[in-house]
Amino acid sequence: MAPPQGQMRPGRQLAVLGAIFIVLYLLVFFAAGASGGWKERLEPRLGLDLVGGTRLTLEATNTVDGRPPTSENLEEARQIIENRVNAYGVAEAEVITEGDRNIVISLPGENRDLSDVGSAAELRFRKLLKATDGSGVLNAPVPTEAGEPAPSPSGSAAPSPSGSVEPEVTSSPSGGQGGMAPTPSPDASAAEPSPSAEAPVVQGIEAQRKAVEEKVGAEAWQTANGLQAPADLATDPSLADKLKPFGELTPREVAVLPVPVQYNVPTIGCAQLDERPPASIKDETQQAVACENGIKYLLDQAKVLGTDVSDANAVLDQTSQWVVSLDFQRSGQEKWTNLTREAFNNEGQACEASALGQDGKCRVAVVLDNRIVSSPEIQGVLVGSSQITGSFTQADAAELAGNLRYGALPVTFEEQEQQNVTATLGESHLRAGLLAAAIGMLLVIIYSFFYYRLLGSVIFLSLVLSALLLFGALVFLGRSIGFTLTLAGIAGIIVSLGVAADSFVIYFERLKDEIREGRSPRSAVPRAWVRARRTIISANAITIMSAVVLYAVSVGTVKGFAFALGLATVIDLLVVFLFRHPIMAMLARTKAFLSPRVSGLGRALPPRTEPTNPRTQRVKEA
């Protein structure tokens, strides 16, 4: 017999729910890159706080003035960093942006140092113009241009048939001698940077320079800016006291000083220069100061950039030393050839004697970020591929090659936090989270059976079904969109239990009200559903909107909490419509539903009326 018009068909709704369940688990087992055994296919993607691993947070800035980067630059940097991390051979690495400044790198299940992946890797090739002591000690000897001990170069460059630059490591402390004669240079002043020659700087740096000026004092600032060469303390001992405040500056404060001040002030040492913030010598059109082996060098403008490199690989040279082989683009190769010709011929006598190699040729520094990686002496005009040499291990060479191959970051970064979670700690967090979820679910079930009895079985089955659907969704979303379940996500799921319990209470209490008004249980179920449905939808919609807003404005693990809460609420709403109400309509047709003790409706059901048997009254005879 067909149901009356307007009456629901619970079988259809349950069939729809069953179809959703089947499709979801088919996706879990066979879609989104599912592989391995059945157990592996049922594993959700867990966060670091549950399985252990490493998380690194990097804060991005465009320049030393601290301005935030553009969203395009931040996304480009994220992609480059992701390529660098993947080049380590690390599986399941996650690199995401947070807010307008941060990039978070996560390596589940693996502890390792990630501090280098955020290096700018801005490669610059610069001639060494001058050299001076970089110890930062006031009484340190200052190299002169008249044959006194000069800094030893880290290597020299000899042309090979392939045109590569190969190192000749020297151990002599006087590498500037041996065939090198000081060459007077009438144009030496051309290599001397001057404050007026510098490009305009942004107001942020000017403000920081003003703060540094106030810190060191007007006398020290004027003295430092008046130097035309490294201060000779033997000639003028009074300079020691005047320039002493510069030795107390932080690396960030040193970074905003004019180039001549950084080079000429002897109290500014390599310890400060090496720790300057990333991109402190980023501008290729300006001269710069950098250190190598405790020697402070004045560097020329960058004539060849990292963007001129087409490929970089870690290889073994003829001496079985690890080097980084560079191939240049067409325009980059021309720039490199011009630079090596300029250095080989020392055009304009720009390279002073203190910075020349042992054969009297200019050296070209390979500058990565703020540091000199190597500075070979150019002994020929190079027209082919070249090599970056240094004391590289295989890992160091591969890392540097990867940084150069994937490109320089358009944004500079500072490490904010690196967190290592052991696998044991992660496992304990997972057990604690699951235990909390189980306790919460158990308490809801106990309360529902105690208060609603037969209706408690509806609550129990709804929660089990919701849990299965949520678990399948977590597994599938973890593989398809990379959603990672964290401890905060488990907290969101636990909170959703309260949302589910609210919808039960709303429905069942409305059902009691309908029965108290005199309706039969069978007719009360659809009427209670119509009236409770609006409240249930409104309550769940508010929770979902709150989760969406929280997800949109939050960062970090709070996003995981919001996503899990919203997902669990949507699934609960689905179960309410496709399972809970149809099951209630089916139970309303059973006899057990009419029993106050069994159904849990209590006093809402009218008391049963038992037929009365009139007793035959005996008349007492007189």
C-alpha positions as a printed NumPy array, in Angstrom:
array([[  0.   ,   0.   ,   0.   ],
       [  1.435,   3.371,  -1.006],
       [  1.998,   5.907,   1.752],
       [ -0.403,   8.803,   1.989],
       [  0.374,  11.936,   0.011],
       [  2.878,  14.156,   1.788],
       [  4.145,  11.36 ,   4.023],
       [  7.917,  10.853,   3.919],
       [  9.539,   7.69 ,   2.611],
       [ 12.383,   6.947,   5.077],
       [ 13.716,   4.163,   2.886],
       [ 14.649,   6.628,   0.134],
       [ 16.562,   8.906,   2.454],
       [ 18.418,   6.008,   4.02 ],
       [ 19.268,   4.756,   0.519],
       [ 20.708,   8.172,  -0.378],
       [ 22.808,   8.109,   2.788],
       [ 24.001,   4.607,   1.982],
       [ 24.991,   5.722,  -1.517],
       [ 26.969,   8.652,  -0.083],
       [ 28.708,   6.298,   2.333],
       [ 29.645,   3.851,  -0.433],
       [ 30.902,   6.571,  -2.812],
       [ 32.984,   8.162,  -0.056],
       [ 34.759,   4.939,   0.832],
       [ 35.28 ,   4.046,  -2.813],
       [ 37.114,   7.364,  -3.069],
       [ 39.046,   6.534,   0.08 ],
       [ 40.221,   3.162,  -1.225],
       [ 40.693,   3.865,  -4.931],
       [ 40.999,   7.621,  -5.618],
       [ 43.309,  10.573,  -4.908],
       [ 46.503,   8.529,  -5.216],
       [ 45.463,   5.726,  -2.871],
       [ 48.196,   3.084,  -2.738],
       [ 49.521,   0.346,  -0.518],
       [ 47.512,  -2.124,   1.524],
       [ 44.061,  -1.581,   2.984],
       [ 45.549,  -0.325,   6.217],
       [ 47.692,   2.289,   4.47 ],
       [ 44.712,   3.488,   2.461],
       [ 42.785,   4.136,   5.673],
       [ 45.456,   6.307,   7.265],
       [ 44.594,  10.015,   7.537],
       [ 47.257,  12.656,   7.082],
       [ 48.451,  13.518,  10.581],
       [ 50.193,  16.692,  11.685],
       [ 53.537,  17.094,  13.387],
       [ 52.047,  17.262,  16.847],
       [ 50.599,  13.763,  16.326],
       [ 53.378,  11.906,  14.47 ],
       [ 56.437,  14.045,  15.238],
       [ 58.582,  15.989,  12.776],
       [ 59.93 ,  19.478,  12.138],
       [ 58.143,  22.777,  11.668],
       [ 59.935,  25.95 ,  10.632],
       [ 58.304,  29.374,  10.538],
       [ 59.906,  32.053,   8.38 ],
       [ 58.969,  35.73 ,   8.464],
       [ 59.374,  37.585,   5.181],
       [ 60.519,  41.14 ,   4.554],
       [ 61.307,  42.873,   1.296],
       [ 64.136,  45.065,   2.5  ],
       [ 65.946,  45.908,   5.691],
       [ 63.311,  48.533,   6.433],
       [ 60.865,  45.721,   7.267],
       [ 58.155,  46.375,   4.71 ],
       [ 55.839,  43.384,   4.043],
       [ 56.242,  41.626,   0.692],
       [ 53.612,  41.467,  -2.007],
       [ 51.371,  38.416,  -2.171],
       [ 52.86 ,  37.494,  -5.57 ],
       [ 56.405,  37.535,  -4.19 ],
       [ 55.365,  35.546,  -1.146],
       [ 53.733,  32.85 ,  -3.289],
       [ 56.758,  32.705,  -5.587],
       [ 59.005,  32.31 ,  -2.557],
       [ 56.769,  29.53 ,  -1.245],
       [ 57.107,  27.608,  -4.496],
       [ 60.892,  28.005,  -4.544],
       [ 61.197,  26.89 ,  -0.923],
       [ 58.959,  23.908,  -1.657],
       [ 61.25 ,  22.925,  -4.527],
       [ 64.277,  23.252,  -2.262],
       [ 62.724,  21.075,   0.423],
       [ 61.679,  18.466,  -2.121],
       [ 65.237,  18.48 ,  -3.467],
       [ 66.308,  17.097,  -0.075],
       [ 64.402,  13.925,  -0.946],
       [ 61.906,  14.519,   1.858],
       [ 58.487,  12.94 ,   1.339],
       [ 55.189,  14.624,   2.249],
       [ 56.752,  17.998,   2.997],
       [ 54.238,  20.805,   3.373],
       [ 55.031,  24.449,   2.622],
       [ 52.225,  26.945,   3.171],
       [ 51.826,  30.695,   3.578],
       [ 50.291,  32.187,   6.702],
       [ 49.096,  35.761,   6.753],
       [ 50.994,  38.329,   4.68 ],
       [ 54.483,  37.585,   6.004],
       [ 54.955,  33.995,   7.138],
       [ 55.829,  30.765,   5.38 ],
       [ 55.551,  27.555,   7.391],
       [ 57.492,  24.43 ,   6.409],
       [ 56.392,  21.111,   7.898],
       [ 58.138,  17.757,   7.623],
       [ 55.968,  15.091,   9.3  ],
       [ 57.847,  12.18 ,  10.799],
       [ 61.337,  13.615,  10.26 ],
       [ 63.585,  15.821,  12.377],
       [ 66.188,  17.862,  10.497],
       [ 67.631,  21.352,  10.297],
       [ 65.652,  23.501,   7.846],
       [ 67.245,  26.837,   8.6  ],
       [ 68.968,  27.03 ,   5.202],
       [ 65.885,  26.558,   3.006],
       [ 64.816,  30.143,   3.625],
       [ 68.126,  31.689,   2.637],
       [ 67.707,  34.198,  -0.129],
       [ 70.372,  32.474,  -2.273],
       [ 70.961,  35.731,  -4.12 ],
       [ 74.102,  35.003,  -6.075],
       [ 76.347,  37.898,  -7.027],
       [ 79.726,  37.929,  -8.771],
       [ 81.749,  40.928,  -7.583],
       [ 85.387,  41.945,  -7.998],
       [ 87.436,  42.369,  -4.836],
       [ 88.604,  45.998,  -4.821],
       [ 90.24 ,  46.406,  -1.429],
       [ 91.005,  44.409,   1.689],
       [ 91.507,  45.307,   5.312],
       [ 91.501,  43.635,   8.68 ],
       [ 88.077,  42.417,   9.774],
       [ 88.757,  41.433,  13.362],
       [ 87.147,  44.585,  14.72 ],
       [ 90.025,  45.003,  17.191],
       [ 91.353,  48.51 ,  17.527],
       [ 95.027,  47.586,  17.648],
       [ 94.93 ,  45.121,  14.752],
       [ 97.489,  45.752,  11.979],
       [ 96.041,  47.383,   8.936],
       [ 97.279,  46.074,   5.552],
       [ 98.939,  48.67 ,   3.365],
       [ 99.514,  48.966,  -0.34 ],
       [103.34 ,  48.894,  -0.073],
       [104.048,  45.187,   0.115],
       [103.166,  44.583,   3.767],
       [101.321,  41.366,   4.648],
       [ 98.092,  41.216,   2.729],
       [ 95.15 ,  38.862,   3.189],
       [ 95.476,  35.446,   1.639],
       [ 92.991,  34.599,  -1.052],
       [ 90.99 ,  31.458,  -0.574],
       [ 91.832,  30.182,  -3.988],
       [ 92.771,  31.053,  -7.502],
       [ 91.251,  30.406, -10.855],
       [ 93.053,  28.666, -13.649],
       [ 91.47 ,  28.355, -17.067],
       [ 90.86 ,  24.847, -18.308],
       [ 89.932,  23.556, -21.737],
       [ 86.291,  23.646, -20.754],
       [ 86.589,  27.162, -19.482],
       [ 85.674,  26.231, -15.923],
       [ 87.167,  27.956, -12.907],
       [ 89.093,  25.484, -10.82 ],
       [ 90.619,  26.304,  -7.421],
       [ 94.281,  26.173,  -6.523],
       [ 94.113,  26.181,  -2.742],
       [ 97.07 ,  27.973,  -1.169],
       [ 98.24 ,  27.795,   2.389],
       [100.705,  30.648,   2.323],
       [ 99.719,  33.444,   4.682],
       [101.133,  35.939,   2.249],
       [ 99.209,  35.036,  -0.83 ],
       [ 99.359,  38.633,  -1.985],
       [103.109,  38.275,  -2.617],
       [104.907,  35.988,  -5.013],
       [105.095,  37.776,  -8.334],
       [102.701,  40.523,  -7.27 ],
       [104.008,  44.039,  -7.209],
       [102.03 ,  46.982,  -5.92 ],
       [100.742,  49.027,  -8.783],
       [100.127,  52.686,  -8.146],
       [ 96.76 ,  53.654,  -9.387],
       [ 95.864,  57.194, -10.304],
       [ 92.27 ,  56.052, -10.547],
       [ 92.206,  54.308,  -7.21 ],
       [ 89.824,  56.884,  -5.913],
       [ 87.317,  55.639,  -8.444],
       [ 87.003,  52.475,  -6.474],
       [ 86.434,  54.384,  -3.265],
       [ 82.747,  54.548,  -2.482],
       [ 81.364,  57.844,  -1.379],
       [ 78.142,  58.58 ,   0.412],
       [ 77.063,  60.934,  -2.289],
       [ 77.419,  58.23 ,  -4.935],
       [ 74.941,  55.967,  -3.263],
       [ 71.47 ,  55.577,  -4.663],
       [ 68.585,  57.094,  -2.736],
       [ 67.38 ,  54.897,   0.058],
       [ 63.927,  54.468,   1.446],
       [ 62.82 ,  56.524,   4.371],
       [ 62.856,  53.467,   6.644],
       [ 66.623,  53.051,   6.276],
       [ 67.21 ,  56.774,   6.719],
       [ 65.28 ,  56.649,   9.98 ],
       [ 67.365,  53.694,  11.142],
       [ 70.582,  55.496,  10.207],
       [ 69.431,  58.456,  12.258],
       [ 68.869,  56.151,  15.217],
       [ 72.362,  54.691,  14.8  ],
       [ 73.821,  58.195,  14.614],
       [ 72.179,  59.059,  17.919],
       [ 73.467,  55.832,  19.443],
       [ 77.134,  56.299,  18.507],
       [ 77.116,  60.055,  18.985],
       [ 77.623,  62.976,  16.644],
       [ 81.433,  63.014,  16.97 ],
       [ 81.824,  59.325,  16.103],
       [ 79.358,  59.623,  13.22 ],
       [ 81.125,  62.624,  11.685],
       [ 84.519,  60.988,  12.1  ],
       [ 83.402,  57.76 ,  10.435],
       [ 81.804,  59.527,   7.484],
       [ 84.917,  61.64 ,   7.014],
       [ 87.212,  58.643,   6.511],
       [ 88.456,  58.147,   2.958],
       [ 90.324,  54.913,   3.748],
       [ 90.525,  52.42 ,   6.625],
       [ 91.458,  54.362,   9.729],
       [ 95.173,  54.264,  10.57 ],
       [ 95.176,  54.187,  14.344],
       [ 98.991,  54.287,  14.479],
       [ 98.986,  57.665,  12.789],
       [ 96.056,  59.076,  14.752],
       [ 95.509,  57.202,  18.073],
       [ 92.612,  59.505,  18.957],
       [ 90.493,  57.713,  16.35 ],
       [ 90.351,  54.649,  18.592],
       [ 88.161,  56.338,  21.197],
       [ 86.075,  58.176,  18.606],
       [ 85.239,  55.033,  16.604],
       [ 84.839,  52.682,  19.548],
       [ 80.983,  52.997,  19.681],
       [ 80.688,  51.34 ,  16.262],
       [ 81.973,  48.111,  17.751],
       [ 78.893,  47.97 ,  19.971],
       [ 76.372,  48.097,  17.113],
       [ 74.207,  45.119,  16.336],
       [ 74.446,  43.421,  12.909],
       [ 71.098,  44.94 ,  11.945],
       [ 72.358,  48.411,  12.814],
       [ 75.592,  47.827,  10.892],
       [ 73.553,  46.811,   7.823],
       [ 72.04 ,  50.295,   7.43 ],
       [ 75.378,  52.111,   7.582],
       [ 76.813,  53.585,   4.357],
       [ 79.248,  51.264,   2.569],
       [ 82.316,  53.496,   3.225],
       [ 81.582,  53.469,   6.951],
       [ 81.247,  49.679,   7.045],
       [ 84.609,  49.301,   5.302],
       [ 86.693,  52.148,   6.738],
       [ 85.776,  51.901,  10.426],
       [ 88.124,  49.307,  11.995],
       [ 85.844,  48.61 ,  14.946],
       [ 83.228,  47.161,  12.602],
       [ 84.348,  43.546,  12.28 ],
       [ 83.39 ,  40.444,  10.366],
       [ 81.449,  39.131,  13.364],
       [ 78.97 ,  41.935,  12.809],
       [ 79.058,  41.905,   9.009],
       [ 78.479,  38.16 ,   8.704],
       [ 75.363,  38.337,  10.864],
       [ 73.649,  41.158,   9.001],
       [ 70.018,  40.454,   8.038],
       [ 69.455,  38.756,   4.688],
       [ 69.564,  41.033,   1.629],
       [ 71.743,  43.613,   3.368],
       [ 73.932,  43.794,   0.223],
       [ 71.167,  42.913,  -2.199],
       [ 71.465,  45.924,  -4.507],
       [ 73.722,  44.873,  -7.401],
       [ 74.223,  48.479,  -8.53 ],
       [ 75.988,  49.421,  -5.297],
       [ 79.38 ,  48.489,  -3.913],
       [ 79.295,  46.287,  -0.836],
       [ 81.351,  45.011,   2.081],
       [ 81.703,  41.334,   2.943],
       [ 84.15 ,  39.056,   4.741],
       [ 86.117,  35.928,   4.034],
       [ 88.42 ,  34.208,   6.504],
       [ 88.375,  37.191,   8.839],
       [ 89.337,  39.678,   6.112],
       [ 87.024,  42.545,   5.281],
       [ 86.689,  43.279,   1.566],
       [ 85.292,  46.158,  -0.417],
       [ 83.381,  44.642,  -3.328],
       [ 82.599,  46.176,  -6.678],
       [ 79.151,  46.372,  -8.218],
       [ 77.739,  42.986,  -9.197],
       [ 78.31 ,  42.526, -12.929],
       [ 76.868,  38.982, -13.023],
       [ 73.803,  37.845, -11.039],
       [ 72.279,  34.555, -10.033],
       [ 69.521,  35.1  , -12.569],
       [ 72.185,  34.859, -15.289],
       [ 72.806,  31.239, -14.283],
       [ 70.807,  28.686, -16.277],
       [ 71.799,  25.561, -14.343],
       [ 73.829,  24.528, -11.315],
       [ 74.978,  21.049, -10.262],
       [ 77.146,  19.552,  -7.566],
       [ 80.024,  17.664,  -9.187],
       [ 83.464,  16.297,  -8.352],
       [ 86.377,  18.107,  -9.941],
       [ 89.659,  16.572, -11.081],
       [ 91.009,  16.643,  -7.548],
       [ 87.935,  14.799,  -6.191],
       [ 86.714,  17.92 ,  -4.444],
       [ 83.045,  18.852,  -4.486],
       [ 82.306,  21.994,  -6.486],
       [ 79.208,  23.622,  -7.969],
       [ 79.223,  23.686, -11.757],
       [ 77.506,  26.695, -13.329],
       [ 76.057,  27.077, -16.802],
       [ 75.086,  30.57 , -17.878],
       [ 72.319,  31.812, -20.084],
       [ 73.324,  33.439, -23.378],
       [ 73.248,  36.986, -22.003],
       [ 74.719,  35.795, -18.721],
       [ 77.633,  34.122, -20.475],
       [ 78.477,  37.399, -22.183],
       [ 78.394,  39.225, -18.842],
       [ 80.619,  36.574, -17.284],
       [ 83.129,  36.758, -20.116],
       [ 83.27 ,  40.549, -19.801],
       [ 83.736,  40.324, -16.039],
       [ 86.602,  37.833, -16.298],
       [ 88.27 ,  39.978, -18.98 ],
       [ 87.932,  43.052, -16.767],
       [ 89.37 ,  41.164, -13.779],
       [ 92.201,  39.514, -15.748],
       [ 93.354,  42.829, -17.162],
       [ 92.574,  44.798, -13.975],
       [ 90.989,  47.458, -16.111],
       [ 91.309,  50.925, -14.651],
       [ 93.54 ,  49.467, -11.944],
       [ 90.382,  49.147,  -9.854],
       [ 91.72 ,  46.246,  -7.781],
       [ 94.252,  47.432,  -5.235],
       [ 97.292,  45.391,  -4.273],
       [ 95.768,  44.239,  -1.004],
       [ 92.972,  42.463,  -2.859],
       [ 94.948,  40.915,  -5.732],
       [ 95.716,  37.212,  -5.999],
       [ 99.163,  35.69 ,  -5.772],
       [ 99.718,  36.143,  -9.513],
       [ 98.755,  39.797,  -9.426],
       [ 95.333,  39.333, -11.013],
       [ 91.984,  40.55 ,  -9.724],
       [ 89.892,  38.121,  -7.78 ],
       [ 86.174,  37.698,  -8.314],
       [ 84.113,  36.95 ,  -5.235],
       [ 81.183,  34.576,  -5.456],
       [ 78.824,  36.23 ,  -2.977],
       [ 75.832,  34.322,  -1.704],
       [ 73.513,  36.548,   0.321],
       [ 75.894,  38.419,   2.681],
       [ 78.855,  36.031,   2.567],
       [ 81.714,  35.298,   0.213],
       [ 81.58 ,  31.63 ,  -0.759],
       [ 84.864,  31.709,  -2.674],
       [ 87.077,  34.326,  -4.331],
       [ 89.251,  32.779,  -7.068],
       [ 91.868,  34.754,  -8.901],
       [ 90.96 ,  35.123, -12.576],
       [ 93.877,  33.929, -14.731],
       [ 92.189,  34.037, -18.099],
       [ 89.156,  35.241, -19.974],
       [ 86.52 ,  32.538, -19.474],
       [ 84.012,  31.892, -22.203],
       [ 82.406,  28.645, -20.996],
       [ 80.876,  27.118, -17.915],
       [ 82.429,  27.81 , -14.532],
       [ 82.599,  26.405, -11.049],
       [ 82.066,  27.72 ,  -7.56 ],
       [ 84.82 ,  26.294,  -5.411],
       [ 85.204,  26.051,  -1.688],
       [ 85.524,  23.562,   1.138],
       [ 82.266,  21.882,   0.181],
       [ 80.966,  18.543,   1.335],
       [ 78.637,  16.686,  -0.981],
       [ 75.63 ,  17.878,   1.015],
       [ 76.854,  21.504,   1.005],
       [ 77.474,  21.486,  -2.739],
       [ 74.104,  19.865,  -3.467],
       [ 72.297,  22.35 ,  -1.252],
       [ 73.982,  25.357,  -2.859],
       [ 73.342,  23.987,  -6.346],
       [ 69.686,  23.437,  -5.49 ],
       [ 69.317,  26.972,  -4.188],
       [ 70.828,  28.399,  -7.357],
       [ 69.021,  26.037,  -9.697],
       [ 65.575,  26.807,  -8.316],
       [ 66.274,  30.514,  -8.213],
       [ 66.857,  33.265,  -5.731],
       [ 63.982,  34.065,  -3.444],
       [ 62.204,  37.309,  -4.306],
       [ 61.684,  37.813,  -0.578],
       [ 64.172,  37.703,   2.257],
       [ 63.389,  35.737,   5.389],
       [ 64.246,  35.609,   9.036],
       [ 63.763,  32.43 ,  11.007],
       [ 61.17 ,  32.904,  13.723],
       [ 60.712,  29.433,  15.16 ],
       [ 61.875,  25.896,  14.475],
       [ 60.066,  23.191,  16.407],
       [ 61.125,  19.564,  16.552],
       [ 58.575,  17.046,  17.862],
       [ 59.781,  13.521,  18.512],
       [ 57.766,  10.566,  17.272],
       [ 57.215,   9.417,  20.86 ],
       [ 55.766,  12.77 ,  21.896],
       [ 53.59 ,  12.859,  18.787],
       [ 52.256,   9.384,  19.53 ],
       [ 51.383,  10.393,  23.08 ],
       [ 49.545,  13.461,  21.746],
       [ 47.593,  11.244,  19.345],
       [ 46.616,   8.827,  22.11 ],
       [ 45.554,  11.69 ,  24.359],
       [ 43.467,  13.277,  21.585],
       [ 41.733,  10.032,  20.676],
       [ 41.113,   9.265,  24.35 ],
       [ 39.534,  12.692,  24.848],
       [ 37.305,  12.186,  21.797],
       [ 36.287,   8.719,  22.991],
       [ 35.466,   9.983,  26.486],
       [ 33.39 ,  12.831,  25.072],
       [ 31.475,  10.494,  22.774],
       [ 30.957,   7.97 ,  25.572],
       [ 29.564,  10.599,  27.923],
       [ 27.075,  11.742,  25.277],
       [ 25.987,   8.131,  24.662],
       [ 25.599,   7.359,  28.394],
       [ 23.534,  10.493,  28.917],
       [ 21.37 ,   9.743,  25.876],
       [ 20.574,   6.193,  26.995],
       [ 19.925,   7.317,  30.549],
       [ 17.579,  10.138,  29.571],
       [ 16.065,   8.973,  26.263],
       [ 16.376,   5.167,  26.511],
       [ 15.179,   3.768,  23.162],
       [ 15.793,   7.113,  21.518],
       [ 19.348,   6.881,  22.834],
       [ 19.977,   4.129,  20.296],
       [ 19.174,   6.675,  17.569],
       [ 21.768,   9.021,  19.073],
       [ 24.324,   6.207,  19.321],
       [ 23.846,   5.084,  15.718],
       [ 23.941,   8.7  ,  14.498],
       [ 27.237,   9.371,  16.25 ],
       [ 28.789,   6.158,  14.928],
       [ 27.659,   6.959,  11.407],
       [ 28.92 ,  10.535,  11.708],
       [ 32.278,   9.265,  12.959],
       [ 32.635,   6.885,   9.995],
       [ 31.718,   9.578,   7.487],
       [ 34.069,  12.067,   9.159],
       [ 36.921,   9.569,   9.2  ],
       [ 36.469,   8.793,   5.509],
       [ 36.319,  12.501,   4.688],
       [ 39.546,  13.164,   6.627],
       [ 41.393,  10.389,   4.798],
       [ 40.182,  11.512,   1.371],
       [ 40.784,  15.239,   1.999],
       [ 44.244,  14.485,   3.363],
       [ 45.232,  12.858,   0.083],
       [ 43.345,  15.163,  -2.288],
       [ 43.875,  18.657,  -0.854],
       [ 46.547,  17.967,   1.751],
       [ 44.4  ,  18.537,   4.852],
       [ 46.404,  17.565,   7.916],
       [ 44.697,  16.483,  11.111],
       [ 46.352,  18.05 ,  14.123],
       [ 45.658,  18.05 ,  17.832],
       [ 43.691,  21.265,  17.318],
       [ 41.612,  19.488,  14.668],
       [ 40.777,  16.728,  17.137],
       [ 39.669,  19.457,  19.551],
       [ 37.344,  20.812,  16.85 ],
       [ 35.847,  17.341,  16.374],
       [ 35.272,  17.029,  20.122],
       [ 33.512,  20.41 ,  20.165],
       [ 31.295,  19.228,  17.312],
       [ 29.956,  16.488,  19.602],
       [ 28.246,  19.206,  21.589],
       [ 26.7  ,  20.603,  18.407],
       [ 25.388,  17.125,  17.544],
       [ 23.975,  16.665,  21.047],
       [ 22.151,  20.001,  20.76 ],
       [ 20.329,  18.88 ,  17.63 ],
       [ 19.205,  15.689,  19.405],
       [ 17.864,  17.595,  22.365],
       [ 16.029,  20.105,  20.143],
       [ 14.32 ,  17.357,  18.153],
       [ 13.402,  15.062,  21.006],
       [ 12.141,  17.804,  23.303],
       [  9.984,  19.177,  20.506],
       [  8.628,  15.667,  20.013],
       [  7.636,  15.56 ,  23.677],
       [  5.863,  18.886,  23.338],
       [  3.811,  17.605,  20.411],
       [  2.757,  14.496,  22.354],
       [  1.804,  16.567,  25.396],
       [ -0.479,  18.569,  23.154],
       [ -2.46 ,  15.394,  22.537],
       [ -1.041,  14.069,  19.277],
       [ -0.193,  10.443,  18.769],
       [  3.506,   9.522,  18.517],
       [  3.127,   8.63 ,  14.854],
       [  1.678,  12.029,  13.955],
       [  3.909,  13.89 ,  16.435],
       [  7.142,  12.799,  14.72 ],
       [  6.651,  14.669,  11.404],
       [  5.181,  17.742,  13.134],
       [  8.07 ,  17.859,  15.632],
       [ 10.53 ,  17.519,  12.767],
       [  9.016,  20.436,  10.839],
       [  9.219,  22.713,  13.866],
       [ 12.621,  21.556,  15.121],
       [ 14.219,  21.568,  11.687],
       [ 14.46 ,  25.349,  11.504],
       [ 16.169,  25.58 ,  14.863],
       [ 18.587,  22.753,  14.009],
       [ 19.512,  24.338,  10.679],
       [ 19.966,  27.757,  12.27 ],
       [ 22.183,  26.426,  15.073],
       [ 24.367,  24.411,  12.683],
       [ 24.546,  27.272,  10.184],
       [ 25.846,  29.614,  12.881],
       [ 28.493,  27.06 ,  13.854],
       [ 29.526,  26.598,  10.223],
       [ 29.736,  30.35 ,   9.617],
       [ 31.817,  30.764,  12.768],
       [ 34.171,  28.033,  11.557],
       [ 34.468,  29.667,   8.121],
       [ 35.256,  33.088,   9.601],
       [ 37.747,  31.581,  12.04 ],
       [ 39.427,  29.68 ,   9.212],
       [ 39.645,  32.811,   7.063],
       [ 41.197,  35.099,   9.673],
       [ 43.344,  32.657,  11.635],
       [ 46.754,  31.11 ,  11.041],
       [ 48.522,  27.949,  12.128],
       [ 46.795,  25.21 ,  14.031],
       [ 43.7  ,  27.357,  14.59 ],
       [ 42.878,  26.822,  10.924],
       [ 42.889,  23.069,  11.558],
       [ 40.503,  23.525,  14.474],
       [ 38.119,  25.621,  12.374],
       [ 38.219,  23.255,   9.396],
       [ 37.578,  20.156,  11.519],
       [ 34.738,  21.862,  13.399],
       [ 33.06 ,  23.01 ,  10.182],
       [ 33.481,  19.628,   8.474],
       [ 32.079,  17.715,  11.455],
       [ 29.101,  20.102,  11.67 ],
       [ 28.28 ,  19.675,   7.969],
       [ 28.397,  15.887,   8.358],
       [ 26.154,  16.085,  11.435],
       [ 23.647,  18.126,   9.434],
       [ 23.745,  15.48 ,   6.709],
       [ 23.122,  12.705,   9.212],
       [ 20.238,  14.619,  10.782],
       [ 18.372,  14.842,   7.475],
       [ 19.242,  11.464,   5.959],
       [ 19.356,   9.207,   9.016],
       [ 17.986,  10.599,  12.25 ],
       [ 14.598,  11.785,  11.039],
       [ 13.953,   8.736,   8.794],
       [ 14.836,   6.381,  11.646],
       [ 12.51 ,   8.263,  13.976],
       [  9.681,   7.952,  11.436],
       [ 10.248,   4.185,  11.328],
       [ 10.414,   3.851,  15.127],
       [  7.142,   5.777,  15.491],
       [  5.35 ,   2.819,  13.906],
       [  6.588,   0.323,  16.499],
       [  4.876,  -0.67 ,  19.738],
       [  8.019,  -0.011,  21.772],
       [  7.766,   3.645,  20.846],
       [  4.454,   3.866,  22.747],
       [  5.982,   2.625,  25.995],
       [  7.151,   5.462,  28.298],
       [  9.704,   3.186,  29.956],
       [ 11.186,   1.966,  26.68 ],
       [ 10.922,   4.981,  24.368],
       [ 12.288,   7.524,  26.815],
       [  9.423,   9.921,  26.179],
       [  8.514,   9.597,  29.834],
       [  5.476,  11.491,  31.034],
       [  4.877,  12.975,  27.617],
       [  2.911,   9.867,  26.608],
       [ -0.613,   9.663,  28.014],
       [ -1.051,   7.003,  30.704],
       [ -2.615,   3.788,  29.592],
       [ -6.279,   3.433,  30.648],
       [ -7.143,   0.005,  31.972],
       [-10.738,  -1.263,  31.712],
       [-12.571,  -1.238,  35.01 ],
       [-14.591,  -4.315,  36.075],
       [-17.496,  -3.165,  38.266],
       [-17.778,  -5.259,  41.344],
       [-21.069,  -6.806,  42.246],
       [-22.218,  -5.106,  45.375],
       [-23.492,  -7.411,  48.059],
       [-26.528,  -6.23 ,  49.891],
       [-26.435,  -7.108,  53.468],
       [-29.57 ,  -8.768,  54.36 ],
       [-31.252,  -7.629,  57.377]])
